[in-house]
Amino acid sequence: MTVPAPPTVPAPPSAVPRTTFWQRLRRDKVMLLLCLPGFLYFVVFHYVPLLGYMVAFQDYQPYLGYLHSAWTGLANFSAAFADPDFWSATGNTLTIALVQLILFFPVPIGLALLLNSIVSDKLRRFVQSVVYLPHFIGWVIIVSIFQQILGGAGVVPDLLESLGLPRYDMMTDPDAFPLLLALQVMWKDAGWGTIIILAALLSVDRGLYEAAAMDGAGRTRRFWHVTLPGLSPVLVLLLILNLGNILTVGFEQILLQRDAVGPGSGEVLDTYVYFHGIKDNQWGTAAAVGLVKAVIGTVLVIGANKFAHRLGHEGVYRGADR
Amino acid sequence: MEKPTRTGLVLKGLALVIVVGLVAYPLLGVIGTSFASQSDIIRSNGLVLWPDHPNLDAYRTAFTGGRVTRALFVSIGVTTLGTACSLLATIGMAYGLSRRGIVGGRFILMTALFTMLFNAGVIPNFLLVKELGLYNTFAALVLPTMVSAFNLVVMRAFFMNLPEELYDAAKVDGAGDFRTLIQVVLPLSKAVVAVVGLFYAVAYWNAYFNALLYLGDNDKWPLPMVLRTFILQGQALDSGAVGEAVAPQQAVQMAVLVIAVVPILLVYPFLQRYFTKGVLTGAVKG
C-alpha cells in the first residue's frame, strides 16, 4: 500500500502558497507514476520521431545511420518538387478529399434526420445498431466485400450483363476511383457519423417547433427555420474540421486499392511517401514530402480549430484548447 | 405533432429498408457464400444469401495448411495483449490527469493532446521502430499505437464527471490515490472501460498497416494481412491444400472474411449501448 496523502493538505492546491514544489511532487507521486507509461508512450512514439525528420535534410543511408549520412540541405525538397509524381499525388489527394467531402458530408445528416424522425424507440435502436456496425469492420474486409460486389466477377457487373448492358468493373476504373472511395467511406461511417448530429438534434429546443407550428409553419418550413439553424453550428464545425484534415485521406483504404487503378489516380501523398521511402529506399525525398505534408496538415488543423472557435461555437471540439 | 402523411410514411419506410438493406445485404451475402457450394455461387452471381446445400467445406479448407489458423492466433494474441496494455496505460494516465492541481499535470495533458494535431509520419516512425530493435517483433504491432489521445480524453472526462464526494469519502477512509482508483473509481467506470477497450480491441484486430510496415516475416502476419494477400491480391492460401476435396475459391475467401468478422459481431451487441455516450464525451461537450 502506498502512503496516503497527508490529511492536512487542503483540497484546492492552487490556493496553497505554503506547499513547496517538492511537497507537491511527493503528494502527487502516485498520480504521476500512473501517468508515466502513457506519457513515455507519447514522448517516444510521437515526439522522438520528429527528430527522425532529419532524414529529410540528408542523403540517408540506413547502414550509416542519422549521424554519418551526408547532409544535403534542401536538395531532397527540390527533388520532390521537381518530381511530377509528387504533384500528381497532391492533385489526387485534393480530388479525393473534395469528392469525399461533397458526397459523404451530407449523408450522415440525412440519415440522422431519418433516424430522428422514427417515433418507435425499438425500431430506431434496431436501425441504429445496424448502421453503426460497419464502423467496426476493418478496411481489408470492406474492400474485399466491395470487390465481391462491384469487382470484375461480382454481383453488379453480372447484373449489368443480364440487363443487356456492358460489364463494368468499378474497382479498376481510375476515373471512378474517388467515387469508389467515397462510396466505401459512406458504407463504413455514414451511420457512425450520425451520432454527433443526433446529439445536436436532441439539443434543439422542442418549444421552437411548437411555436413554429402555432404560427402555421408546415413541415418543410419548420425544417428550414428550426431544424437547420439548430444544426448549423455543429455542421459548420464539422465542415471546418474536415477542411483542416484535407491532406489526410484514408491511407489504409487507398493503399489496399492503389494497385488496382494504378498510381496515376491511386497515388496520394501518404502512399507516395510509403512507396518512395520504404519500397524504393529514397528515404530523403520521401521524408521531405512527409515533412511538407505534416507541416501543412498541422497548420490547417490548428487553423481550422482556431477558426471554429472564432465563429463563437463554444467547446464542441476539445482537441486543441484544453 | 400532427400525424405524418401517408406518402411520407411510405417514403420513410422505404428509405429505412434501403439503408438497412445496403448494410445487411453484403454482410449476409458474405456469410451465406461461405457455406455455399460451387453451383450456388454460379447461380447467384457471386454472393449467396441462402445456400441450397450449406456445408462447411470452405471452413475446412480455410483451416488446413495452418496459415489462417496461425494468423488467427496472432490476431487474438496481439488484440488481447495490446488491448490490455493500452487500457492500463490509458486508465493510469486518464486517472492521473483527472484531478486538478497535480504537479505538471497540465504539461503532461498538453503533451498528449498535442498529438491530435500532428502525425509524425511513416518514414520517421519506421526508422524509430528499426532503431528500437522492434522490427519483426509483435511489439511493433502494439507499441507504436498504444495510447490514443482521443480515448484518453474520453476516459479522463468520465473520471472527472464522477462526483467529487466519492474522492473525498475515499480520502477520509484513508485510501491512497492508487487504492481509490482500484476500489472506488474503476468499479464505477465499467461502461467507459468497456467502450474504450472495444475501440482499442477493434483497432488492433483490424490493423494491417503496422504489420505491413514492421513485419518482414510472413509467419508472424495477423489475420488482416492474410486477408489482404489471399483475397485482394489473389494469392493461394496454402500449397498444402491442393489435392484435397477443395471448396470453391470464393467460398473459402468468404469463410476467411467471416472468421475475421465474427469476433466483432460477438462483442458488438454487448457494448453497443455505451457507444453514444463514449463518443460524445470525447467529441462534444454534453
Coordinates of C-alpha atoms in Angstrom, one line a residue:
Chain A
M1 CA 0.0 0.0 0.0
T2 CA 1.1 3.5 -0.7
V3 CA 1.4 6.3 1.8
P4 CA -1.9 8.2 1.9
A5 CA -1.7 11.9 1.2
P6 CA -1.3 13.9 4.5
P7 CA -4.7 15.0 5.5
T8 CA -3.5 18.5 6.3
V9 CA -3.3 19.3 2.6
P10 CA -6.4 21.3 1.6
A11 CA -8.3 20.3 -1.5
P12 CA -7.7 23.2 -3.9
P13 CA -3.9 23.1 -4.1
S14 CA -3.6 26.1 -6.4
A15 CA -4.6 28.3 -3.5
V16 CA -1.9 26.9 -1.2
P17 CA 1.2 29.0 -1.1
R18 CA 3.0 27.2 1.7
T19 CA 3.4 23.8 0.0
T20 CA 6.7 23.7 -2.0
F21 CA 7.2 22.1 -5.3
W22 CA 8.8 19.1 -3.7
Q23 CA 6.0 18.6 -1.2
R24 CA 3.5 18.7 -4.0
L25 CA 5.6 16.3 -6.0
R26 CA 5.6 13.9 -3.0
R27 CA 1.9 14.3 -2.6
D28 CA 1.2 13.6 -6.3
K29 CA 3.7 10.9 -6.8
V30 CA 1.2 8.1 -7.2
M31 CA -0.8 10.1 -9.7
L32 CA 2.3 11.0 -11.7
L33 CA 3.6 7.4 -11.6
L34 CA 0.2 6.3 -13.1
C35 CA 0.7 8.9 -15.9
L36 CA 4.2 7.7 -16.6
P37 CA 3.6 4.8 -19.1
G38 CA 1.2 6.9 -21.2
F39 CA 3.5 9.9 -21.0
L40 CA 6.5 7.9 -22.1
Y41 CA 4.5 6.4 -24.9
F42 CA 3.6 9.8 -26.3
V43 CA 7.1 11.1 -26.0
V44 CA 8.8 8.1 -27.6
F45 CA 6.3 7.4 -30.4
H46 CA 5.0 10.9 -31.2
Y47 CA 7.8 13.4 -30.3
V48 CA 11.0 11.4 -30.8
P49 CA 10.1 10.5 -34.4
L50 CA 10.0 14.3 -35.1
L51 CA 13.8 14.1 -34.8
G52 CA 13.7 11.5 -37.5
Y53 CA 12.7 14.1 -39.9
M54 CA 16.4 14.9 -40.0
V55 CA 16.4 12.4 -42.8
A56 CA 14.6 15.0 -45.0
F57 CA 17.8 17.0 -45.0
Q58 CA 20.2 14.1 -45.5
D59 CA 21.2 11.6 -48.1
Y60 CA 20.2 9.0 -45.6
Q61 CA 21.8 5.6 -45.9
P62 CA 20.4 3.0 -43.4
Y63 CA 23.8 1.4 -42.8
L64 CA 25.4 4.8 -42.0
G65 CA 22.5 5.9 -39.7
Y66 CA 21.5 9.5 -38.9
L67 CA 24.9 10.5 -37.6
H68 CA 27.0 9.6 -40.6
S69 CA 24.8 10.2 -43.5
A70 CA 25.7 13.3 -45.6
W71 CA 23.8 16.5 -45.1
T72 CA 22.3 17.8 -48.3
G73 CA 20.4 20.9 -47.3
L74 CA 17.2 21.3 -49.2
A75 CA 18.1 19.0 -52.1
N76 CA 15.5 16.5 -51.1
F77 CA 12.8 19.1 -51.2
S78 CA 13.8 20.4 -54.6
A79 CA 14.0 16.8 -55.9
A80 CA 10.5 16.2 -54.6
F81 CA 9.1 19.4 -56.1
A82 CA 10.7 18.6 -59.4
D83 CA 9.0 15.1 -59.4
P84 CA 5.8 15.1 -61.5
D85 CA 4.6 12.1 -59.4
F86 CA 4.6 14.3 -56.3
W87 CA 2.3 16.9 -58.0
S88 CA 0.1 14.2 -59.3
A89 CA -0.2 12.7 -55.8
T90 CA -1.0 16.1 -54.4
G91 CA -3.7 16.6 -57.1
N92 CA -5.2 13.1 -56.4
T93 CA -5.2 13.8 -52.6
L94 CA -7.1 17.0 -53.1
T95 CA -9.5 15.5 -55.6
I96 CA -10.3 12.5 -53.4
A97 CA -10.7 14.7 -50.3
L98 CA -13.1 17.1 -52.2
V99 CA -15.2 14.3 -53.7
Q100 CA -15.4 12.7 -50.3
L101 CA -16.4 16.0 -48.7
I102 CA -19.1 16.7 -51.2
L103 CA -20.6 13.2 -51.4
F104 CA -20.0 12.0 -47.9
F105 CA -20.7 15.1 -45.8
P106 CA -24.5 15.3 -46.4
V107 CA -25.1 11.6 -45.9
P108 CA -24.9 11.4 -42.1
I109 CA -27.0 14.5 -41.8
G110 CA -29.8 13.0 -43.9
L111 CA -29.5 9.7 -42.1
A112 CA -29.6 11.4 -38.7
L113 CA -32.8 13.3 -39.7
L114 CA -34.3 10.0 -40.9
L115 CA -33.4 8.2 -37.6
N116 CA -34.6 11.2 -35.6
S117 CA -38.0 11.0 -37.2
I118 CA -38.6 7.4 -36.3
V119 CA -41.1 7.6 -33.5
S120 CA -40.8 3.9 -32.3
D121 CA -37.9 3.6 -29.9
K122 CA -37.4 -0.1 -30.6
L123 CA -37.3 0.4 -34.4
R124 CA -34.9 3.3 -34.1
R125 CA -32.5 1.4 -31.9
F126 CA -32.6 -1.5 -34.3
V127 CA -31.7 0.6 -37.3
Q128 CA -29.0 2.4 -35.3
S129 CA -27.3 -0.8 -34.3
V130 CA -27.3 -1.9 -37.9
V131 CA -25.9 1.3 -39.3
Y132 CA -23.2 1.7 -36.6
L133 CA -21.9 -1.8 -37.2
P134 CA -19.7 -1.2 -40.4
H135 CA -17.7 1.4 -38.5
F136 CA -16.1 -1.6 -36.6
I137 CA -15.2 -3.5 -39.7
G138 CA -11.7 -3.2 -41.0
W139 CA -10.7 -1.8 -44.4
V140 CA -9.3 -5.0 -45.6
I141 CA -12.7 -6.6 -45.1
I142 CA -14.7 -3.7 -46.5
V143 CA -12.6 -3.6 -49.7
S144 CA -12.9 -7.4 -50.0
I145 CA -16.7 -7.1 -49.8
F146 CA -16.8 -4.3 -52.4
Q147 CA -14.6 -6.4 -54.6
Q148 CA -17.2 -9.2 -54.3
I149 CA -20.0 -6.8 -55.3
L150 CA -18.5 -4.3 -57.7
G151 CA -15.4 -6.2 -58.9
G152 CA -14.9 -7.9 -62.2
A153 CA -16.7 -11.2 -61.3
G154 CA -19.0 -9.5 -58.8
V155 CA -22.7 -9.0 -58.4
V156 CA -23.1 -5.6 -60.2
P157 CA -21.3 -6.5 -63.4
D158 CA -23.3 -9.7 -63.6
L159 CA -26.5 -7.7 -63.1
L160 CA -25.5 -5.2 -65.8
E161 CA -24.8 -8.0 -68.2
S162 CA -28.2 -9.7 -67.5
L163 CA -29.8 -6.3 -68.3
G164 CA -28.0 -6.3 -71.6
L165 CA -25.5 -3.6 -70.6
P166 CA -21.7 -3.9 -70.9
R167 CA -20.0 -5.3 -67.8
Y168 CA -18.4 -2.5 -65.8
D169 CA -15.8 -3.1 -63.1
M170 CA -15.6 0.0 -60.9
M171 CA -12.8 -1.4 -58.8
T172 CA -10.3 -1.0 -61.6
D173 CA -11.6 2.2 -63.2
P174 CA -9.1 5.0 -62.5
D175 CA -11.6 7.7 -63.3
A176 CA -14.1 6.4 -60.8
F177 CA -11.6 5.9 -58.0
P178 CA -12.5 9.0 -55.9
L179 CA -16.2 8.0 -56.2
L180 CA -15.4 4.4 -55.2
L181 CA -13.5 5.6 -52.1
A182 CA -16.4 7.9 -51.2
L183 CA -18.9 5.0 -51.5
Q184 CA -16.8 2.9 -49.2
V185 CA -16.5 5.6 -46.7
M186 CA -20.2 6.1 -46.8
W187 CA -20.8 2.4 -46.2
K188 CA -18.4 2.3 -43.3
D189 CA -19.0 5.6 -41.5
A190 CA -22.3 7.2 -42.5
G191 CA -24.1 5.5 -39.6
W192 CA -21.4 6.3 -37.1
G193 CA -21.3 9.9 -38.3
T194 CA -25.0 10.3 -37.2
I195 CA -24.1 10.1 -33.5
I196 CA -22.9 13.7 -33.3
I197 CA -25.7 15.0 -35.4
L198 CA -28.3 13.2 -33.5
A199 CA -26.9 14.8 -30.3
A200 CA -27.2 18.2 -31.9
L201 CA -30.8 17.5 -33.0
L202 CA -31.6 16.5 -29.4
S203 CA -30.4 19.8 -28.2
V204 CA -32.8 21.8 -30.4
D205 CA -35.5 23.3 -28.3
R206 CA -38.8 21.5 -28.6
G207 CA -40.6 24.7 -27.9
L208 CA -39.4 26.2 -31.1
Y209 CA -41.1 23.5 -33.1
E210 CA -44.3 24.1 -31.2
A211 CA -44.2 27.8 -31.6
A212 CA -43.4 27.5 -35.3
A213 CA -46.4 25.1 -35.7
M214 CA -48.6 27.5 -33.9
D215 CA -47.6 30.2 -36.3
G216 CA -48.7 27.9 -39.1
A217 CA -45.3 26.7 -40.3
G218 CA -45.6 23.4 -42.1
R219 CA -43.2 20.5 -42.1
T220 CA -40.8 22.0 -44.6
R221 CA -40.8 25.4 -43.1
R222 CA -40.1 24.0 -39.7
F223 CA -37.1 22.1 -41.2
W224 CA -35.7 25.3 -42.8
H225 CA -36.3 27.6 -40.0
V226 CA -35.9 25.5 -36.9
T227 CA -34.0 22.3 -37.5
L228 CA -31.4 23.7 -39.9
P229 CA -30.5 26.7 -37.8
G230 CA -30.3 24.4 -34.8
L231 CA -27.9 22.1 -36.5
S232 CA -25.8 24.7 -38.3
P233 CA -23.2 25.3 -35.5
V234 CA -22.3 21.6 -35.5
L235 CA -22.4 21.4 -39.3
V236 CA -20.1 24.4 -39.7
L237 CA -17.7 23.0 -37.2
L238 CA -17.6 19.6 -38.8
L239 CA -17.1 21.2 -42.2
I240 CA -14.2 23.3 -40.9
L241 CA -12.5 20.4 -39.2
N242 CA -12.9 18.3 -42.3
L243 CA -11.2 21.0 -44.3
G244 CA -8.4 21.0 -41.8
N245 CA -7.8 17.4 -42.4
I246 CA -7.9 17.7 -46.2
L247 CA -4.5 16.3 -46.9
T248 CA -5.2 13.2 -44.9
V249 CA -7.4 10.9 -46.9
G250 CA -7.8 7.2 -45.9
F251 CA -4.3 5.8 -46.0
E252 CA -5.1 2.2 -45.3
Q253 CA -8.1 2.2 -47.6
I254 CA -6.2 3.7 -50.5
L255 CA -3.1 1.6 -50.0
L256 CA -5.3 -1.5 -50.5
Q257 CA -6.7 -0.4 -53.8
R258 CA -3.9 1.7 -55.3
D259 CA -2.6 -1.2 -57.4
A260 CA -6.0 -1.9 -59.0
V261 CA -6.3 1.5 -60.5
G262 CA -2.6 2.3 -60.9
P263 CA -0.6 5.2 -59.3
G264 CA -2.0 7.6 -61.9
S265 CA -5.1 8.2 -59.9
G266 CA -4.5 6.0 -56.9
E267 CA -1.4 7.7 -55.6
V268 CA -1.9 10.1 -52.7
L269 CA 0.7 11.9 -50.6
D270 CA 0.7 9.2 -47.9
T271 CA 1.1 6.4 -50.4
Y272 CA 3.8 8.4 -52.3
V273 CA 5.8 8.6 -49.1
Y274 CA 5.3 4.9 -48.4
F275 CA 6.3 3.7 -51.8
H276 CA 9.2 6.1 -52.4
G277 CA 10.6 5.7 -48.9
I278 CA 10.1 2.2 -47.7
K279 CA 9.7 0.4 -51.0
D280 CA 12.3 2.3 -53.2
N281 CA 14.6 3.4 -50.4
Q282 CA 14.5 7.0 -51.4
W283 CA 14.4 7.9 -47.7
G284 CA 15.4 11.6 -48.1
T285 CA 12.8 12.5 -50.7
A286 CA 10.0 10.6 -49.0
A287 CA 10.8 12.1 -45.6
A288 CA 10.8 15.6 -47.3
V289 CA 7.4 15.0 -48.7
G290 CA 6.2 13.6 -45.4
L291 CA 7.5 16.7 -43.6
V292 CA 5.9 19.1 -46.0
K293 CA 2.6 17.2 -45.7
A294 CA 2.9 17.1 -41.9
V295 CA 3.6 20.8 -41.6
I296 CA 0.8 21.9 -43.9
G297 CA -1.6 19.4 -42.3
T298 CA -0.8 20.7 -38.8
V299 CA -1.2 24.3 -39.8
L300 CA -4.5 23.5 -41.5
V301 CA -5.8 21.6 -38.4
I302 CA -4.7 24.3 -36.0
G303 CA -6.1 27.0 -38.3
A304 CA -9.4 25.1 -38.6
N305 CA -9.7 24.7 -34.9
K306 CA -9.0 28.4 -34.3
F307 CA -11.4 29.4 -37.0
A308 CA -14.1 27.2 -35.4
H309 CA -13.7 28.9 -32.1
R310 CA -13.5 32.3 -33.7
L311 CA -17.0 31.6 -35.0
G312 CA -18.1 31.6 -31.5
H313 CA -19.2 28.0 -31.2
E314 CA -18.1 27.1 -27.8
G315 CA -16.1 24.0 -27.0
V316 CA -17.6 21.5 -29.4
Y317 CA -14.2 20.2 -30.3
R318 CA -11.8 19.9 -27.5
G319 CA -8.7 18.8 -29.3
A320 CA -6.6 21.9 -29.2
D321 CA -7.7 24.1 -26.4
R322 CA -7.8 22.1 -23.3
Chain B
M1 CA -47.0 16.9 -33.5
E2 CA -49.5 16.3 -36.3
K3 CA -50.0 12.9 -37.9
P4 CA -47.5 12.2 -40.7
T5 CA -48.9 11.9 -44.2
R6 CA -49.3 8.5 -45.8
T7 CA -46.9 9.1 -48.6
G8 CA -44.4 10.5 -46.0
L9 CA -44.7 7.3 -44.0
V10 CA -44.3 5.1 -47.1
L11 CA -41.2 7.0 -48.3
K12 CA -39.7 6.9 -44.8
G13 CA -40.3 3.2 -44.6
L14 CA -38.8 2.7 -48.0
A15 CA -35.7 4.7 -47.1
L16 CA -35.2 2.7 -43.9
V17 CA -35.5 -0.6 -45.7
I18 CA -32.9 0.6 -48.3
V19 CA -30.5 1.8 -45.7
V20 CA -30.7 -1.3 -43.6
G21 CA -30.5 -3.4 -46.7
L22 CA -27.4 -1.7 -48.0
V23 CA -25.6 -2.6 -44.8
A24 CA -27.1 -6.0 -44.2
Y25 CA -27.0 -7.5 -47.7
P26 CA -23.3 -7.6 -48.2
L27 CA -22.7 -9.0 -44.7
L28 CA -25.4 -11.6 -45.0
G29 CA -24.1 -12.4 -48.5
V30 CA -20.6 -13.0 -47.2
I31 CA -21.9 -15.3 -44.5
G32 CA -24.2 -17.2 -46.9
T33 CA -21.5 -17.6 -49.5
S34 CA -19.0 -19.1 -47.0
F35 CA -21.4 -22.0 -46.6
A36 CA -22.3 -22.3 -50.3
S37 CA -21.4 -24.9 -52.9
Q38 CA -20.0 -24.2 -56.4
S39 CA -23.4 -24.5 -58.0
D40 CA -24.9 -22.0 -55.6
I41 CA -22.2 -19.5 -56.4
I42 CA -22.6 -19.8 -60.1
R43 CA -26.3 -19.5 -60.0
S44 CA -26.4 -16.4 -57.8
N45 CA -23.6 -14.3 -59.3
G46 CA -21.1 -14.3 -56.5
L47 CA -23.0 -13.6 -53.3
V48 CA -25.2 -16.3 -52.0
L49 CA -27.8 -15.2 -49.5
W50 CA -29.3 -18.6 -48.8
P51 CA -27.2 -21.6 -49.9
D52 CA -29.2 -24.7 -51.1
H53 CA -26.7 -27.2 -49.8
P54 CA -25.0 -25.5 -46.9
N55 CA -21.7 -27.1 -46.0
L56 CA -18.5 -26.4 -44.0
D57 CA -16.1 -27.3 -46.8
A58 CA -14.9 -23.7 -47.1
Y59 CA -14.0 -23.5 -43.4
R60 CA -12.3 -26.9 -43.5
T61 CA -10.2 -25.7 -46.4
A62 CA -9.5 -22.3 -44.8
F63 CA -8.1 -24.0 -41.7
T64 CA -6.0 -26.6 -43.5
G65 CA -2.4 -25.6 -44.2
G66 CA -2.2 -23.6 -40.9
R67 CA -1.8 -20.2 -42.4
V68 CA -5.2 -18.9 -41.3
T69 CA -5.0 -20.7 -38.0
R70 CA -1.6 -19.2 -37.3
A71 CA -2.8 -15.7 -38.3
L72 CA -5.9 -16.1 -36.2
F73 CA -3.8 -16.9 -33.1
V74 CA -1.5 -13.9 -33.8
S75 CA -4.5 -11.6 -34.1
I76 CA -6.1 -12.9 -31.0
G77 CA -2.8 -12.6 -29.1
V78 CA -2.0 -9.1 -30.3
T79 CA -5.6 -7.9 -29.7
T80 CA -5.7 -9.3 -26.2
L81 CA -2.3 -8.2 -25.0
G82 CA -2.4 -4.9 -26.9
T83 CA -5.8 -4.0 -25.5
A84 CA -4.7 -4.8 -22.0
C85 CA -1.5 -2.7 -22.4
S86 CA -3.5 0.2 -24.0
L87 CA -6.2 0.1 -21.3
L88 CA -3.6 0.0 -18.4
A89 CA -1.7 3.0 -19.8
T90 CA -4.9 4.9 -20.7
I91 CA -6.6 4.3 -17.4
G92 CA -3.5 5.3 -15.5
M93 CA -2.9 8.4 -17.4
A94 CA -6.6 9.5 -17.5
Y95 CA -6.9 9.0 -13.8
G96 CA -3.6 10.7 -13.1
L97 CA -4.7 13.7 -15.1
S98 CA -8.3 13.7 -13.9
R99 CA -7.7 15.8 -10.8
R100 CA -6.8 19.5 -10.9
G101 CA -3.6 20.7 -9.4
I102 CA -1.4 17.7 -10.0
V103 CA 2.2 18.9 -10.4
G104 CA 2.9 19.1 -14.1
G105 CA -0.5 17.7 -14.9
R106 CA -1.2 20.4 -17.5
F107 CA 2.1 19.9 -19.2
I108 CA 1.5 16.1 -19.4
L109 CA -2.0 16.6 -20.7
M110 CA -0.9 19.0 -23.4
T111 CA 1.8 16.7 -24.4
A112 CA -0.8 14.0 -25.1
L113 CA -3.4 16.3 -26.6
F114 CA -1.0 17.9 -29.0
T115 CA -0.5 14.6 -30.8
M116 CA -4.1 15.0 -32.1
L117 CA -2.9 17.8 -34.3
F118 CA 0.1 16.3 -36.0
N119 CA 1.3 12.9 -37.1
A120 CA 5.0 12.0 -37.2
G121 CA 4.5 10.2 -40.5
V122 CA 5.5 6.9 -41.9
I123 CA 9.3 7.3 -42.5
P124 CA 10.3 8.6 -39.1
N125 CA 8.1 6.0 -37.4
F126 CA 9.6 3.3 -39.4
L127 CA 13.1 4.4 -38.6
L128 CA 12.3 4.7 -35.0
V129 CA 10.9 1.2 -34.8
K130 CA 14.0 -0.1 -36.5
E131 CA 16.3 1.8 -34.2
L132 CA 14.5 0.4 -31.1
G133 CA 15.0 -3.1 -32.4
L134 CA 11.3 -3.7 -32.7
Y135 CA 11.3 -4.6 -36.4
N136 CA 9.8 -8.0 -37.0
T137 CA 8.6 -8.3 -33.4
F138 CA 5.0 -8.5 -32.2
A139 CA 5.7 -5.5 -30.0
A140 CA 5.8 -3.4 -33.2
L141 CA 2.1 -4.2 -33.7
V142 CA 1.2 -2.8 -30.3
L143 CA 3.7 -0.1 -29.0
P144 CA 3.5 2.4 -31.9
T145 CA -0.2 2.9 -31.5
M146 CA -0.6 2.0 -27.8
V147 CA -2.4 5.1 -26.5
S148 CA -4.9 7.2 -28.4
A149 CA -5.3 10.8 -27.3
F150 CA -9.0 10.6 -28.2
N151 CA -9.6 7.6 -25.9
L152 CA -7.6 9.3 -23.2
V153 CA -9.9 12.4 -23.4
V154 CA -13.0 10.2 -23.2
M155 CA -11.8 8.4 -20.1
R156 CA -10.5 11.4 -18.4
A157 CA -13.8 13.2 -18.9
F158 CA -15.6 10.2 -17.4
F159 CA -13.4 10.2 -14.3
M160 CA -13.8 13.9 -13.9
N161 CA -17.6 13.6 -14.0
L162 CA -17.6 11.2 -11.1
P163 CA -18.9 13.1 -8.0
E164 CA -16.3 14.9 -6.0
E165 CA -17.7 13.5 -2.8
L166 CA -16.6 10.0 -3.8
Y167 CA -13.0 11.1 -3.8
D168 CA -13.4 12.9 -0.5
A169 CA -15.1 9.9 1.1
A170 CA -12.3 7.6 -0.1
K171 CA -9.7 10.0 1.3
V172 CA -11.5 10.2 4.7
D173 CA -11.5 6.5 4.8
G174 CA -7.7 6.6 4.4
A175 CA -7.5 5.3 0.9
G176 CA -4.5 6.5 -1.1
D177 CA -4.7 7.6 -4.8
F178 CA -4.0 4.1 -6.1
R179 CA -6.4 2.4 -3.8
T180 CA -9.1 4.9 -4.7
L181 CA -8.6 4.1 -8.4
I182 CA -8.8 0.4 -7.9
Q183 CA -11.6 0.2 -5.3
V184 CA -13.7 3.3 -6.0
V185 CA -13.2 4.7 -9.4
L186 CA -12.8 1.6 -11.6
P187 CA -15.9 -0.2 -10.3
L188 CA -17.9 2.8 -11.2
S189 CA -16.3 3.1 -14.6
K190 CA -17.1 -0.2 -16.2
A191 CA -19.0 1.5 -19.1
V192 CA -16.2 3.7 -20.2
V193 CA -13.6 1.0 -19.8
A194 CA -15.8 -1.3 -21.9
V195 CA -16.2 1.3 -24.7
V196 CA -12.5 2.4 -24.8
G197 CA -11.5 -1.2 -24.5
L198 CA -13.7 -2.0 -27.5
F199 CA -12.2 0.9 -29.5
Y200 CA -8.7 -0.4 -28.8
A201 CA -9.6 -4.0 -29.5
V202 CA -11.2 -3.2 -32.8
A203 CA -8.2 -1.1 -33.8
Y204 CA -5.8 -4.0 -33.0
W205 CA -8.0 -6.6 -34.6
N206 CA -8.3 -4.7 -37.9
A207 CA -4.8 -3.2 -38.1
Y208 CA -2.7 -4.3 -41.1
F209 CA -0.6 -1.3 -41.7
N210 CA 1.7 -1.8 -38.8
A211 CA 2.1 -5.4 -39.8
L212 CA 2.8 -4.4 -43.4
L213 CA 5.4 -1.9 -42.3
Y214 CA 7.1 -3.7 -39.4
L215 CA 6.8 -7.5 -40.0
G216 CA 9.1 -8.8 -42.7
D217 CA 8.3 -12.3 -41.7
N218 CA 5.1 -13.8 -43.2
D219 CA 4.8 -16.3 -40.4
K220 CA 4.0 -13.5 -38.0
W221 CA 1.3 -11.9 -40.0
P222 CA -2.1 -11.2 -38.3
L223 CA -5.3 -12.0 -40.0
P224 CA -5.9 -8.8 -42.0
M225 CA -2.5 -9.2 -43.7
V226 CA -3.5 -12.8 -44.8
L227 CA -6.9 -11.5 -45.9
R228 CA -5.1 -8.8 -48.0
T229 CA -2.8 -11.2 -49.9
F230 CA -5.4 -14.0 -50.1
I231 CA -8.5 -12.1 -51.2
L232 CA -7.3 -8.8 -52.7
Q233 CA -4.1 -10.0 -54.3
G234 CA -5.4 -13.4 -55.2
Q235 CA -2.5 -15.4 -53.7
A236 CA -3.1 -19.0 -52.8
L237 CA -3.9 -19.7 -49.2
D238 CA -1.6 -22.7 -48.9
S239 CA 0.0 -25.0 -51.3
G240 CA -0.6 -27.9 -48.9
A241 CA -4.4 -27.8 -49.6
V242 CA -4.0 -28.9 -53.2
G243 CA -5.3 -32.4 -53.9
E244 CA -7.8 -32.4 -51.0
A245 CA -11.5 -32.0 -51.5
V246 CA -11.2 -28.3 -52.1
A247 CA -14.2 -25.9 -51.6
P248 CA -14.8 -23.2 -54.2
Q249 CA -12.3 -20.5 -54.0
Q250 CA -14.9 -17.8 -53.5
A251 CA -16.5 -19.7 -50.6
V252 CA -13.1 -20.1 -48.9
Q253 CA -12.4 -16.4 -49.3
M254 CA -15.7 -15.5 -47.7
A255 CA -15.1 -18.1 -45.0
V256 CA -11.9 -16.3 -44.1
L257 CA -13.8 -13.0 -44.1
V258 CA -16.4 -14.4 -41.7
I259 CA -13.6 -15.7 -39.4
A260 CA -12.3 -12.1 -39.3
V261 CA -15.7 -10.5 -38.6
V262 CA -17.2 -12.9 -36.1
P263 CA -15.3 -11.7 -33.0
I264 CA -16.6 -8.2 -33.7
L265 CA -20.1 -9.4 -34.2
L266 CA -19.9 -11.3 -30.9
V267 CA -18.9 -8.4 -28.7
Y268 CA -20.8 -5.7 -30.6
P269 CA -24.3 -6.3 -29.0
F270 CA -23.0 -6.1 -25.5
L271 CA -21.2 -2.9 -25.9
Q272 CA -23.4 -1.1 -28.3
R273 CA -25.5 0.8 -25.7
Y274 CA -22.4 2.6 -24.4
F275 CA -21.2 4.0 -27.8
T276 CA -23.1 7.2 -27.9
K277 CA -22.0 8.2 -24.5
G278 CA -18.4 7.4 -25.2
V279 CA -18.2 9.1 -28.5
L280 CA -20.0 12.2 -27.2
T281 CA -17.8 12.7 -24.2
G282 CA -14.9 12.6 -26.5
A283 CA -16.0 15.0 -29.1
V284 CA -18.8 17.1 -27.8
K285 CA -19.4 18.9 -24.6
G286 CA -22.7 17.5 -23.4

